[in-house]
Coordinates of C-alpha atoms in Angstrom, one line a residue:
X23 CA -6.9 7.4 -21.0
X24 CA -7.2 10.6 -19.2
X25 CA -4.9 9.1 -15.8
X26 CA -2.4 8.5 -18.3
X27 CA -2.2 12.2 -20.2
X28 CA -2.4 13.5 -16.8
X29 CA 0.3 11.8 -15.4
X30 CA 2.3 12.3 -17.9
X31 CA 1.7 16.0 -18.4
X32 CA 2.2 16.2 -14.7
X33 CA 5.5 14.4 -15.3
X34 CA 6.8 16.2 -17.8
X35 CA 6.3 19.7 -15.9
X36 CA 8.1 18.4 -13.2
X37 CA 11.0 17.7 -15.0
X38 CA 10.8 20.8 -16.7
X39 CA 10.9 22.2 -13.7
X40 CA 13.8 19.9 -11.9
X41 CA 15.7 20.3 -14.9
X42 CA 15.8 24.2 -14.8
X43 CA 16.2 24.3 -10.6
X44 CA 19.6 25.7 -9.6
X45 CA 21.2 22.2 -8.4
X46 CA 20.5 20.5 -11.1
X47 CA 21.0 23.0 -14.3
X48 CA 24.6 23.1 -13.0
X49 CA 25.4 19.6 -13.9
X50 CA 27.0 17.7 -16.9
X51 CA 24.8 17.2 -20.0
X52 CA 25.6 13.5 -19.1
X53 CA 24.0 13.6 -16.0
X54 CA 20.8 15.4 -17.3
X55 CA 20.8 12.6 -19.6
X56 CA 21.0 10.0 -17.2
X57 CA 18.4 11.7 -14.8
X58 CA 15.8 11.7 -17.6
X59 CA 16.2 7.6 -18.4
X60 CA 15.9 7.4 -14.9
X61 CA 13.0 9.5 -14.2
X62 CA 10.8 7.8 -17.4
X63 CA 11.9 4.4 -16.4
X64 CA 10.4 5.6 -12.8
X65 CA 7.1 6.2 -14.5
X66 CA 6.8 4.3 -17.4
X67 CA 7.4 0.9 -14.4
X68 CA 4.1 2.4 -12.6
X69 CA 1.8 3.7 -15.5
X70 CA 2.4 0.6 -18.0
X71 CA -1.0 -1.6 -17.7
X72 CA -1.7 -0.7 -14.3
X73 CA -4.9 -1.1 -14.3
X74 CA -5.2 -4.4 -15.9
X75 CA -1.9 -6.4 -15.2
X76 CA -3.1 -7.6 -11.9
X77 CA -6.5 -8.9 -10.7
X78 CA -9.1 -7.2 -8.7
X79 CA -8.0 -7.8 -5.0
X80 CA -10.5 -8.4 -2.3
X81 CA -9.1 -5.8 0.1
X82 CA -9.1 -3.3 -3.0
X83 CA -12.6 -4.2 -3.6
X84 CA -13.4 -3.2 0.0
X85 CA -11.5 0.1 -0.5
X86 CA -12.9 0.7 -3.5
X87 CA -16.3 0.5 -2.3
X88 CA -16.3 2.1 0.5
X89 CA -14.4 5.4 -1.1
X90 CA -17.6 5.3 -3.6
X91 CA -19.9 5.2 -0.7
X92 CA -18.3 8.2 1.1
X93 CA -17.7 10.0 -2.6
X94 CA -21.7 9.5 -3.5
X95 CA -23.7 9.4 0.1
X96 CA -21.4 10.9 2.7
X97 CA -21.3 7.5 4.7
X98 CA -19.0 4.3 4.5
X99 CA -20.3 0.9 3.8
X100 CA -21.5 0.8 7.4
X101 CA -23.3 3.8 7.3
X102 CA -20.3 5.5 9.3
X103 CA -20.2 9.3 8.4
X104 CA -16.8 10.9 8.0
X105 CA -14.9 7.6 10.0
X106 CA -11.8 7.9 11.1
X107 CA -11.4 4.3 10.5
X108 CA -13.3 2.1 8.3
X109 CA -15.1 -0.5 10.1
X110 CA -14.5 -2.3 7.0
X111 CA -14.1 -6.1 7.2
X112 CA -15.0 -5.9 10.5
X113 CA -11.7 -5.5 12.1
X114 CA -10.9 -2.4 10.7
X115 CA -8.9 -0.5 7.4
X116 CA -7.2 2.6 7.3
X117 CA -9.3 5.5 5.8
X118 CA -6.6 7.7 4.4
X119 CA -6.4 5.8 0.7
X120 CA -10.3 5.4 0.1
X121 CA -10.5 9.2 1.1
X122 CA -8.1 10.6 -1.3
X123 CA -9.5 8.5 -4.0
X124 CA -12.8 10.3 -3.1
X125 CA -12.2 13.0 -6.2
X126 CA -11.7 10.7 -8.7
X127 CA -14.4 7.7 -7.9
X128 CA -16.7 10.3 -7.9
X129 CA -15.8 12.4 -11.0
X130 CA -14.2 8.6 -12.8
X131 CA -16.9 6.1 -11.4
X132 CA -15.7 3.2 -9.4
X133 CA -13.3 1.3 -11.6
X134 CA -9.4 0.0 -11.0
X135 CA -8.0 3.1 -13.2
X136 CA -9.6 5.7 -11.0
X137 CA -9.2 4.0 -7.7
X138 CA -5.6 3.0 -8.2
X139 CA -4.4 6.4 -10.3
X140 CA -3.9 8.3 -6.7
X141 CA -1.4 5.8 -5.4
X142 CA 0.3 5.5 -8.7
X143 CA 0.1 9.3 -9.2
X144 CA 2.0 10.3 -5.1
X145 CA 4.4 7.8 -5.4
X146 CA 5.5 9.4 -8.7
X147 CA 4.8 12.9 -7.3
X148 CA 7.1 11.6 -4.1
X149 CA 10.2 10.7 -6.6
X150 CA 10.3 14.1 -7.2
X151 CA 9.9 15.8 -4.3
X152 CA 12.3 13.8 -2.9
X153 CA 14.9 13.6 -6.0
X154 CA 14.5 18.2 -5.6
X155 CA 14.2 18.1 -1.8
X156 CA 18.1 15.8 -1.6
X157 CA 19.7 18.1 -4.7
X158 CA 18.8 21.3 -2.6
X159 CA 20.2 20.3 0.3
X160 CA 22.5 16.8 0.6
X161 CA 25.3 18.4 -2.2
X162 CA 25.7 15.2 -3.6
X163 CA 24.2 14.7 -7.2
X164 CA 25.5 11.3 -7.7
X165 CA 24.7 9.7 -4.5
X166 CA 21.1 11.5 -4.8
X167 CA 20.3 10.2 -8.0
X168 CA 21.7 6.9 -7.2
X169 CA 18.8 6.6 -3.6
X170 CA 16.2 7.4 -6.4
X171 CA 17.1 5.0 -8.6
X172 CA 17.4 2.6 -5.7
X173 CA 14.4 3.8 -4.0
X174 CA 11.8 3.6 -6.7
X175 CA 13.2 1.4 -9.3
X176 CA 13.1 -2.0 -7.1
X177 CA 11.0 -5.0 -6.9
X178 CA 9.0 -3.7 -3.6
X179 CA 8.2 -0.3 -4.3
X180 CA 7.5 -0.6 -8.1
X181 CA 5.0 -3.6 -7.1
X182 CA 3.2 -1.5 -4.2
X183 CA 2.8 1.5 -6.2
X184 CA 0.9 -0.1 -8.7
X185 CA -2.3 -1.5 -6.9
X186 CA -4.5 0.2 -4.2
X187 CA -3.8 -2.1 -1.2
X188 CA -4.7 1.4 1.2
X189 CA -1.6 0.3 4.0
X190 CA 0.9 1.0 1.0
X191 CA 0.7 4.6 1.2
X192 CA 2.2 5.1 4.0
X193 CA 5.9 4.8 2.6
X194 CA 4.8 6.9 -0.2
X195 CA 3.3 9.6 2.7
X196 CA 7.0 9.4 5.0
X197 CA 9.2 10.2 1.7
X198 CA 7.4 13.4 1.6
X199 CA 8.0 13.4 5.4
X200 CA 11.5 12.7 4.7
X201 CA 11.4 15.6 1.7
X202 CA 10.3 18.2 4.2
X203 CA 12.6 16.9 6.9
X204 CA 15.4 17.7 4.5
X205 CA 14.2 21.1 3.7
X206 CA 13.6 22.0 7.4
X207 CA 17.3 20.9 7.7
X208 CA 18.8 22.9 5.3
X209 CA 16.8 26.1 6.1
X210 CA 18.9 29.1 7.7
X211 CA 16.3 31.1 8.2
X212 CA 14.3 30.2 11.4
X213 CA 10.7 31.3 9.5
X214 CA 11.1 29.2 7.3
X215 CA 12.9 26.4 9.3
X216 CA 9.8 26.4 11.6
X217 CA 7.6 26.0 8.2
X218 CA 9.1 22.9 7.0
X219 CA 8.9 21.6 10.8
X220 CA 5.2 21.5 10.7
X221 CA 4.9 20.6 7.4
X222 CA 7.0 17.2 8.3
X223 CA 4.8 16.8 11.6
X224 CA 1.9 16.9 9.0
X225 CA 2.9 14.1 7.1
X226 CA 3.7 11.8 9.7
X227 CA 0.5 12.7 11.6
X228 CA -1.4 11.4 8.1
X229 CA 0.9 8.5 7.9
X230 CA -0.9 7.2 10.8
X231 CA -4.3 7.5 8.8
X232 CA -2.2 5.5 6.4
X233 CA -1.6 2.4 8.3
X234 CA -2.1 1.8 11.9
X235 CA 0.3 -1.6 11.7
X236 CA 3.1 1.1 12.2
X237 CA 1.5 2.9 15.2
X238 CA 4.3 1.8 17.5
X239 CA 7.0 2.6 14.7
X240 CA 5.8 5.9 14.6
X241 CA 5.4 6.6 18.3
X242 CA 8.6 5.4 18.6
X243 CA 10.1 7.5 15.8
X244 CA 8.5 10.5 16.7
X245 CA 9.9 10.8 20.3
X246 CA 13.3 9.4 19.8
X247 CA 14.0 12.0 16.4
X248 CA 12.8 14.7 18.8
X249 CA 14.8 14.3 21.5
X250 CA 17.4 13.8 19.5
X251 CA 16.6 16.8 17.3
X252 CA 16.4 19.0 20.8
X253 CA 20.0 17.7 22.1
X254 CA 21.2 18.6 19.1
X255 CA 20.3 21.8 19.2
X256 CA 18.5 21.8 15.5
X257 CA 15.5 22.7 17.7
X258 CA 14.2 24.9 20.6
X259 CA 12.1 23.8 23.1
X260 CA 9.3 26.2 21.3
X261 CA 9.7 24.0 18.5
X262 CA 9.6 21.1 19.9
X263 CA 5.6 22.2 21.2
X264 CA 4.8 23.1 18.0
X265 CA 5.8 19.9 16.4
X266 CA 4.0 18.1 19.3
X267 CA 1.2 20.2 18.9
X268 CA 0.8 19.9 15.1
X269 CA 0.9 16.1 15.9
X270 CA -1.5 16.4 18.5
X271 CA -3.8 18.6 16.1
X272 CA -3.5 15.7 13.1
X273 CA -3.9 12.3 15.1
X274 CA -6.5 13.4 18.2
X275 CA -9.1 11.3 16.1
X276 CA -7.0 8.1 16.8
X277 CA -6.0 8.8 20.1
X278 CA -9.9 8.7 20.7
X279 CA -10.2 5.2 18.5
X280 CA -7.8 3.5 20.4
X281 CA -9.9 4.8 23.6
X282 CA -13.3 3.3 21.9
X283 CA -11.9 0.2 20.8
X284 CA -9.8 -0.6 24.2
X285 CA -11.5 1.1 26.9
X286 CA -15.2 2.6 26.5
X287 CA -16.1 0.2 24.1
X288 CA -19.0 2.0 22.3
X289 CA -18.8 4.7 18.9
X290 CA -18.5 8.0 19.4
X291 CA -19.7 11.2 17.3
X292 CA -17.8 14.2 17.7
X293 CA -17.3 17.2 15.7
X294 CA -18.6 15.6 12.7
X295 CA -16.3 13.0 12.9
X296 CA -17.4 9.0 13.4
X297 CA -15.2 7.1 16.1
X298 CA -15.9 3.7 15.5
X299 CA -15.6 1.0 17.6
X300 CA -14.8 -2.1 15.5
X301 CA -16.2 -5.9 15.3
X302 CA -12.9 -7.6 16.6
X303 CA -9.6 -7.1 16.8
X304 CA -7.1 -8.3 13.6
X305 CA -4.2 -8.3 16.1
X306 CA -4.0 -12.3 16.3
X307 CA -3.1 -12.3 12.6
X308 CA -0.5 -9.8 12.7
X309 CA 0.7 -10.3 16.3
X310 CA 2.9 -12.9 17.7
X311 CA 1.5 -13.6 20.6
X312 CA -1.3 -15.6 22.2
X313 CA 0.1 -18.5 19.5
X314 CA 1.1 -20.9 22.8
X315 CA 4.4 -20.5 21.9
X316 CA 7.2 -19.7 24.4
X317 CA 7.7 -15.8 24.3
X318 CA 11.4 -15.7 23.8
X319 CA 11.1 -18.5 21.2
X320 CA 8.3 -16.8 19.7
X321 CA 9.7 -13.2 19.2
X322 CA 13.2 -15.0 18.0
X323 CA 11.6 -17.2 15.2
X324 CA 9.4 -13.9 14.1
X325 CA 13.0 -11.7 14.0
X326 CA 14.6 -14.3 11.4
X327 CA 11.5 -14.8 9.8
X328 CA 10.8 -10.8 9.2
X329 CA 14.8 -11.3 8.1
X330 CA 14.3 -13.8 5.7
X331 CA 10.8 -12.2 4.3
X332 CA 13.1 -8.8 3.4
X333 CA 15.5 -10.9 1.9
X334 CA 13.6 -13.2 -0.5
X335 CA 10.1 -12.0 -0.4
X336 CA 7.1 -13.0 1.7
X337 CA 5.6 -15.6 -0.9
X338 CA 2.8 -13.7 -2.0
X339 CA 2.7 -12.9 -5.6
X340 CA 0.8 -9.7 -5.2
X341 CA 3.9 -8.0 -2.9
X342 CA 6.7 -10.0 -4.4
X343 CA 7.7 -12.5 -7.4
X344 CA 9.6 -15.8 -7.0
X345 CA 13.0 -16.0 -6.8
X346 CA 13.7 -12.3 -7.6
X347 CA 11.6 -11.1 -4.0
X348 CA 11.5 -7.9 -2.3
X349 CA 15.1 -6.8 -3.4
X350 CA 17.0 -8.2 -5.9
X351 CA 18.8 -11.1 -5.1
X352 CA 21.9 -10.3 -2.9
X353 CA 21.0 -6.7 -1.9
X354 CA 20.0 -7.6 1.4
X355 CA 24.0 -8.5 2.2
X356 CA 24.7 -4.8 0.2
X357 CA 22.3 -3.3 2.7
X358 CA 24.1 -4.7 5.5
X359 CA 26.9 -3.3 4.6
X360 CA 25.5 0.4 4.1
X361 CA 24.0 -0.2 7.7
X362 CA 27.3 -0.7 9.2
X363 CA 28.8 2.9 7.0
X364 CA 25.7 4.5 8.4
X365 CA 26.0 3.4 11.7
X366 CA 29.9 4.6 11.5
X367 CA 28.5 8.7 9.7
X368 CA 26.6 9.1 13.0
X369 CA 30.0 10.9 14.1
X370 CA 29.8 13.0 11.1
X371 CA 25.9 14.9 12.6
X372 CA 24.3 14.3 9.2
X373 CA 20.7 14.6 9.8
X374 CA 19.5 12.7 6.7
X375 CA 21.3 9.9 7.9
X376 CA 20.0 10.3 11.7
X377 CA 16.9 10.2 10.4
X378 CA 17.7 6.4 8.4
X379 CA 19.3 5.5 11.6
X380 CA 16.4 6.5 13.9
X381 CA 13.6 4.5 11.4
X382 CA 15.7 1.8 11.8
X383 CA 15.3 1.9 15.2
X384 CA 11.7 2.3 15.3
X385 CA 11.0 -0.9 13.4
X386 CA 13.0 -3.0 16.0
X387 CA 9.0 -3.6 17.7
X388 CA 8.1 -4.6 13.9
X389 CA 10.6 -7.1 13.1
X390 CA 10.0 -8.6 16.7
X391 CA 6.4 -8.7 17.4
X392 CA 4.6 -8.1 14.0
X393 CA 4.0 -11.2 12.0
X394 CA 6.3 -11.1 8.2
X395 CA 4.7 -9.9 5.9
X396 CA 5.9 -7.5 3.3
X397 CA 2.8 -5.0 3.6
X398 CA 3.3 -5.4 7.5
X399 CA 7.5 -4.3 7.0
X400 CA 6.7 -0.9 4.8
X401 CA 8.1 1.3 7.1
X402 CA 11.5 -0.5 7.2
X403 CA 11.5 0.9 3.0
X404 CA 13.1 3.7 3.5
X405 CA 15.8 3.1 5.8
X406 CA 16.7 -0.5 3.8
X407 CA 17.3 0.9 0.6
X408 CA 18.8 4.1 1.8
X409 CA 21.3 1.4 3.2
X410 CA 21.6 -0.5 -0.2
X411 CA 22.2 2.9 -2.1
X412 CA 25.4 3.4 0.8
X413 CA 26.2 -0.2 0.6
X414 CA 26.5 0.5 -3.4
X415 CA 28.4 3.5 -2.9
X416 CA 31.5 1.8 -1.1
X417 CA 31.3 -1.4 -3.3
X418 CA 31.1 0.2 -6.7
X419 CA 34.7 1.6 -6.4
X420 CA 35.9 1.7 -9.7
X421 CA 34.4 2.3 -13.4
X422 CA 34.6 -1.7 -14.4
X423 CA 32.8 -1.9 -11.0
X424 CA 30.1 1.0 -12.0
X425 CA 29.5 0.0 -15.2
X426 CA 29.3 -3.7 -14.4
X427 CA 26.8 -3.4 -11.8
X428 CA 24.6 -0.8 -14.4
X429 CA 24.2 -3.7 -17.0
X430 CA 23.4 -6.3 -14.3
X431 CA 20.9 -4.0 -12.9
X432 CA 19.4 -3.1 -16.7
X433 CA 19.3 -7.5 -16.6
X434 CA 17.7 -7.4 -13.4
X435 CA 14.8 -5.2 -14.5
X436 CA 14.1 -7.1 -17.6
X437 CA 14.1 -9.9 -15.5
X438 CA 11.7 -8.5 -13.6
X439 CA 9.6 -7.2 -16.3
X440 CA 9.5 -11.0 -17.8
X441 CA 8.3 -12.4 -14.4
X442 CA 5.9 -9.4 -13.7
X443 CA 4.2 -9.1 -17.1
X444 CA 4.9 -12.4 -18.4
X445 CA 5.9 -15.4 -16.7
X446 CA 4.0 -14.5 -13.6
X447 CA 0.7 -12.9 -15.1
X448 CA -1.4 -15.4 -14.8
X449 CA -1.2 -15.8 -11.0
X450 CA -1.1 -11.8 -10.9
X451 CA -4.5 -11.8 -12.7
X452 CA -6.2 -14.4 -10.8
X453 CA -4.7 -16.5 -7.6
X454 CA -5.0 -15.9 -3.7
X455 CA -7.9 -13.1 -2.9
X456 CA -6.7 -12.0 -6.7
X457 CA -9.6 -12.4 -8.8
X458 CA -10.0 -12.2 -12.5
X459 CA -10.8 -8.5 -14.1
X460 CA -13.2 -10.7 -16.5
X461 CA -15.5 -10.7 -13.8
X462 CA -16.2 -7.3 -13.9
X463 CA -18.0 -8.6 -17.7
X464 CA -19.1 -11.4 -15.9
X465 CA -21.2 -10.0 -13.2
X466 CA -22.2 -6.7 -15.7
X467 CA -24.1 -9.4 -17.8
X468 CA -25.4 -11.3 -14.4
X469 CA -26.9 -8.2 -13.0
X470 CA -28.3 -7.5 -15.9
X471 CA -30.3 -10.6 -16.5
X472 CA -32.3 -9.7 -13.6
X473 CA -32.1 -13.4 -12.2
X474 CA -30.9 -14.2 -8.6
X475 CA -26.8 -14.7 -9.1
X476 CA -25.7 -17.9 -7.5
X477 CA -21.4 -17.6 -6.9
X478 CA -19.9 -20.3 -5.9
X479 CA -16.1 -20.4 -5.5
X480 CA -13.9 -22.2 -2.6
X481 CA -11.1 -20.8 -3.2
X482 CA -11.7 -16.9 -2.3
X483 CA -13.4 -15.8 0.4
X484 CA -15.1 -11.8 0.7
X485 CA -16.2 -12.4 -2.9
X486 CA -19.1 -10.2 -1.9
X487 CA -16.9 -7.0 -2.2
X488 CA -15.6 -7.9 -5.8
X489 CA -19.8 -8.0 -6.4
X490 CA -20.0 -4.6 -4.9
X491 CA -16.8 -3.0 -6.5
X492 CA -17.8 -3.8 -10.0
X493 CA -22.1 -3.4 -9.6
X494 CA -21.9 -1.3 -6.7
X495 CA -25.0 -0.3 -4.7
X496 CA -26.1 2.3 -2.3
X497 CA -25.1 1.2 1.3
X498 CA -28.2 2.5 2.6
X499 CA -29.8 -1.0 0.1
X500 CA -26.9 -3.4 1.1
X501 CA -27.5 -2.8 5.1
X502 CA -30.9 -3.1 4.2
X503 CA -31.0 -5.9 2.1
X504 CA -27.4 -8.1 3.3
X505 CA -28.0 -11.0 5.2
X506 CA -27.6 -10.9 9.3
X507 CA -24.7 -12.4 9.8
X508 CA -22.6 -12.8 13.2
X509 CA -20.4 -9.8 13.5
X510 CA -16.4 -11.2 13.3
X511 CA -13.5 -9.8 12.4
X512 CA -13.4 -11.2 8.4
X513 CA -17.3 -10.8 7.8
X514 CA -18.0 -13.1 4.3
X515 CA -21.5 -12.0 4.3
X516 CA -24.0 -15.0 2.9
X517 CA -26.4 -13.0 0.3
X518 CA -27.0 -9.5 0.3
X519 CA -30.4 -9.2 -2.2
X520 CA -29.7 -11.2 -5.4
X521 CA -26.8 -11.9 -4.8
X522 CA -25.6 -15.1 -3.3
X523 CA -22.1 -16.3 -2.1
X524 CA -21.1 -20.1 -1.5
X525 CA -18.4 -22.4 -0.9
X526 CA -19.2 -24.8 -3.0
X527 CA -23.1 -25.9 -4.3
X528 CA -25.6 -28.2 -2.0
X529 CA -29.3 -30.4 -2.7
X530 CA -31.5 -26.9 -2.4
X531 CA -29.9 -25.6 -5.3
X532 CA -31.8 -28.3 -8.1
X533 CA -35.2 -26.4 -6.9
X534 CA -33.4 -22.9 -7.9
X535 CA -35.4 -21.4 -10.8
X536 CA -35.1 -18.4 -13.2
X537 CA -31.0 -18.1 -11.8
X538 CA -27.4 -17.5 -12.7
X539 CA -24.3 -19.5 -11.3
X540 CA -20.7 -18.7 -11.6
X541 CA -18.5 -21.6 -10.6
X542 CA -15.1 -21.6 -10.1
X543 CA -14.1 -24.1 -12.9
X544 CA -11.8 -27.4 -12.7
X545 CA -12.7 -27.6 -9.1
X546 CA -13.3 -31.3 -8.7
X547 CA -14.5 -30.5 -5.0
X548 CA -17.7 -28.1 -6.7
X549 CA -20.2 -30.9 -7.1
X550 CA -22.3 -29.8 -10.2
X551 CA -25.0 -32.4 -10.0
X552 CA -26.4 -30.3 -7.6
X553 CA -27.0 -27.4 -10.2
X554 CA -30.7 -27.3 -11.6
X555 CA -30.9 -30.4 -14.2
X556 CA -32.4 -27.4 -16.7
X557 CA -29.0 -25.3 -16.0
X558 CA -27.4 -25.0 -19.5
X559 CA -24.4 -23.6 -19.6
X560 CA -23.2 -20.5 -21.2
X561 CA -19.7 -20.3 -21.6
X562 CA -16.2 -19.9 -20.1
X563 CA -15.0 -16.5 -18.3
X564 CA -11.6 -17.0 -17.6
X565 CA -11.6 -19.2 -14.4
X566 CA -15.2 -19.5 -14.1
X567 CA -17.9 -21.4 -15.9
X568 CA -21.4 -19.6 -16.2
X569 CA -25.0 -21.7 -16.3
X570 CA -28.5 -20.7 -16.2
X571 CA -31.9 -21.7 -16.1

C-alpha cells in the first residue's frame, strides 16, 4: 500500500506543480482538462495491479536477488563487491536497476512491489519531466501533449514500465536525457547552458549501466550528436571536453569491463569497484553472426525481421500481446510517414528533431546485427513514436479527423486493457520463464516444512532464482552450499542445500524420504511412478501439484 500513496502523492505534487508553471497556466481550461485525463490515465495504466498482474519472471528473480544481496551484505550473488556488472547468469546483467532498487529491498524486503515500484515510479517521474521540459521550450502545447500521450500511453511502453526486466530502464533513463537536452537547448544563458550539458552527458553515461545491448547505439549517438552539435555552433569546443569528459568520468568502469572480458581476461579491483570478468559471452543469442548463414543474407533477413517485430510485436507475451503488438495496429505505416516530415524539418535546425533524427541513426547497427527482440529494440522508442506523434499531426487534419481518431484510440486502450488484464492473464501469470506468484505460498510453506524440496518442472529453466527471490538466502550460504556446476553462460544450478531442481523425476527418487515435490502438473512427460510410493499428495497450486512423504 505504501508504493501506491507514494506514487500518487508524488503524482499529484507534480501536477500541482505543472499545472501552476508559466507554460501551462496560460492555456484553455479545456486543455488543463485534457492534460489531467491524460496524466491519470498515464499512471493509473502503470500502478493498477502491478505487482500481481504478471508472473514472477526468471530474469526478475535474478535481479531481485542480487539487489537484496548488495542491499543486505555489500556483495552480489557471486560475492562481487560494488560490480559494475553483475556476473549474474553467468553471461552478465546490467547493474543499474538492481542498484536503484537497493533503498527499497532493503527498507521493503524482497518482494515484486518493492523491486518493481522504481521502474514504475521513473517512468512516471520521466512523463513529467519530459511533458515540463517540451512546454518550456518546444512552444507547442498541442503537439507536446499529443508525444506524451503517444509516448507513454502505448502498448510498449506501458507493458515495460510495469515489470523489473533491468534492460527496460534505459528508455525511461534517455527521456530524461532528452528532457535535459531540451533544457540545454533552450538556455540563453551560457551558465546555465553548460549545466544542462552535463546533466544530459550524465544520463546517457548511466544509460549505459542500463543496458549494454545499446553500447554501439550509444557510441554512435554520442559522437555523431556532437559533432553535429559543434558544426552547428550550439557548442564550443570547451564544451564539447566537458561533455566528453563528464562521459568519460561516468562510463570509465565499462571501458575497463570491456578490457577484462576481451583482452586481460581476469577481474579486476579498483577503487572499490569490482570489474568482473564474466562466464561466457551472450553475444550468440543476440548477435547475428557465427549462425553459418551468408553475411549479406544474414544481416538482410535480421533488418526485415527487427521491421516486422516493431510492427506486430516480437511474440512474447511479457513485451507484447497478440494481434495488438508493440504499437497499435497500423501505427507503424503513421510512423513512416512522420519519419519522412522529420527527415524534410532538418532544414528548419530544430534540435529536438536532430536529436530524433540522430537516434534513428544510431540504431541502424541494431536493426542490422542485433537479433529482434523488443527488449533488444528499446532504444529505437523514442525516435519511433516521436515519428507517430508527427505522422499523427499531418494525418489528423481536420476535427472529424481529430475526434475520430480520439474514440478509436479510447477503443484501442480498452482493447488493450481486455487482452492485458483479461483475455491474456493467464499466460501473463504463468507461461515462458513467467512463473506463477502462487509459488511464492508454495515454497513459504516448503521451506518451512524443513524437508529437502524436490522441483521438478520441464518447462522453465533458472527455477533456482524464483527459489531464492521468494526464500532468499545469504550469498555467503548459497556459494557455500550450491552445487559445482560447469561455469556457462545460462548456469541452471542442480541443488543448492535443500533445494533441488529437475527436469523431470528419475528411479533414485522412490528411495527419497522425509521430502517435498512440486511438479509441474498435466505434464504427461513428468513420470510420477517415480515419486516415493508413500508420497501423498497435498493439493493444487496453480500449475503445480505438491506431494510429500
Amino acid at each position: 500500500m505504501f508504493f501506491y500513496i507514494f506514487i500518487i502523492a508524488i503524482s499529484i505534487l507534480m501536477s500541482v506543480y505543472t499545472l501552476k508553471s508559466n507554460n501551462v497556466r496560460n492555456q484553455s481550461s479545456k486543455y488543463k482538462l485534457v492534460l489531467l485525463i491524460v496524466i491519470s490515465a498515464i499512471i493509473l495504466f502503470r500502478i493498477i495491479r502491478y505487482g500481481s498482474a504478471m508472473g514472477l519472471n526468471v530474469d526478475e528473480a535474478m535481479g531481485g536477488y542480487n539487489s537484496w544481496c548488495l542491499a543486505n551484505y555489500g556483495v552480489d550473488s557471486h560475492l562481487m563487491k560494488a560490480p559494475v556488472y553483475l556476473i549474474a547468469w553467468g553471461s552478465g546483467m546490467n547493474v543499474l536497476y538492481p542498484a536503484i532498487s537497493i533503498p527499497f529491498v532493503k527498507l521493503f524486503g524482497l518482494n515484486l512491489l518493492s523491486y518493481r515500484f522504481p521502474m514504475v515510479f521513473f517512468s512516471i517521474l520521466s512523463m513529467f519531466t519530459l511533458y515540463n521540459a517540451l512546454m518550456k521550450n518546444i512552444h507547442r502545447p498541442k503537439l507536446n501533449l499529443l508525444f506524451i500521450v503517444i509516448l507513454f500511453l502505448n502498448p510498449w511502453m506501458i507493458m515495460a514500465n510495469r515489470w523489473s526486466l533491468e534492460s527496460n530502464l534505459f528508455p525511461i533513463v534517455m527521456i530524461f536525457a532528452l528532457s535535459a537536452f531540451l533544457m540545454f537547448v533552450g538556455q540563453k544563458s551560457f551558465k546555465k547552458s553548460t549545466i544542462w550539458f552535463v546533466i544530459f552527458n550524465i544520463c546517457v553515461g548511466l544509460s549505459a549501466y542500463a543496458y549494454s545491448n545499446n553500447w554501439i547505439f550509444l557510441a554512435v549517438f554520442v559522437s555523431v550528436l556532437f559533432i553535429l552539435l559543434y558544426k552547428k555552433k550550439k557548442i564550443n569546443l570547451k564544451e564539447f571536453l566537458v561533455g566528453v569528459v563528464t562521459l568519460l568520468i561516468i562510463i570509465w568502469p565499462l571501458i575497463l569491463f570491456v578490457y577484462v572480458n576481451y583482452i586481460g581476461h581476469h577481474t579486476l579491483h579498483i577503487l572499490g569497484l569490482t570489474i568482473p570478468e564474466l562466464w561466457a559471452s551472450r553475444s550468440s543469442s543476440q548477435l547475428i553472426f557465427g549462425n553459418g548463414t551468408p553475411i549479406v543474407q544474414a544481416i538482410l533477413q535480421n533488418f526485415l525481421g527487427n521491421i516486422n517485430m516493431i510492427a506486430n510485436g516480437d511474440g512474447m507475451v511479457w513485451n507484447s500481446l497478440p494481434v495488438i503488438g508493440l504499437m497499435f495496429p497500423g501505427m507503424f505505416i503513421v510512423a513512416m510517414i512522420g519519419l519522412v516530415i522529420s527527415i524534410n524539418k532538418l532544414k528548419k535546425n530544430s534540435l529536438f528533431n536532430l536529436f530524433m533524427i540522430v537516434s534513428v541513426i544510431s540504431s541502424i547497427p541494431l536493426l542490422l546485427f542485433v537479433i529482434p527482440d523488443a527488449n533488444h529494440m528499446n532504444a529505437l522508442i523514442l525516435p519511433i513514436f516521436y515519428f507517430e506523434t508527427l505522422g499523427l499531426e499531418r494525418i489528423l487534419n481536420t476535427k472529424f479527423l481529430q475526434k475520430s481518431a480520439l474514440v478509436i484510440f479510447v477503443m484501442m486502450m480498452m482493447w488493450f486493457s481486455y487482452g492485458y488484464f483479461g483475455q491474456n492473464a493467464q499466460a501473463l501469470s504463468n507461461s515462458g520463464t513467467i512463473t506463477s506468484l502462487k509459488l511464492k505460498k508454495l515454497f513459504d510453506k516448503a521451506n518451512k516444512s524443513g524437508k529437502e524440496i524436490y522441483f521438478i518442472d520441464d518447462q522453465n529453466g533458472g527455477m533456482f532464482s524464483i527459489a531464492r527471490f521468494w526464500e532468499p538466502i545469504s550469498p555467503y550460504v548459497f556459494n557455500r552450499v550450491k552445487s559445482n556446476d560447469p561455469k556457462q553462460a545460462e548456469m541452471n544450478y542442480q541443488y543448492y542445500g535443500k533445494w533441488h531442481f529437475y527436469q523431470n523425476t528419475d528411479s533414485s527418487m522412490q528411495n527419497l524420504k522425509h521430502s517435498f515435490f512440486i511438479v509441474l502438473a498435466n505434464d504427461q512427460s513428468i513420470d510420477l511412478n517415480n515419486l516415493p510410493s508413500n508420497a501423498h499428495k497435498l493439493g493444487d497450486f496453480g500449475a503445480y501439484v505438491v506431494y510429500e512423504n
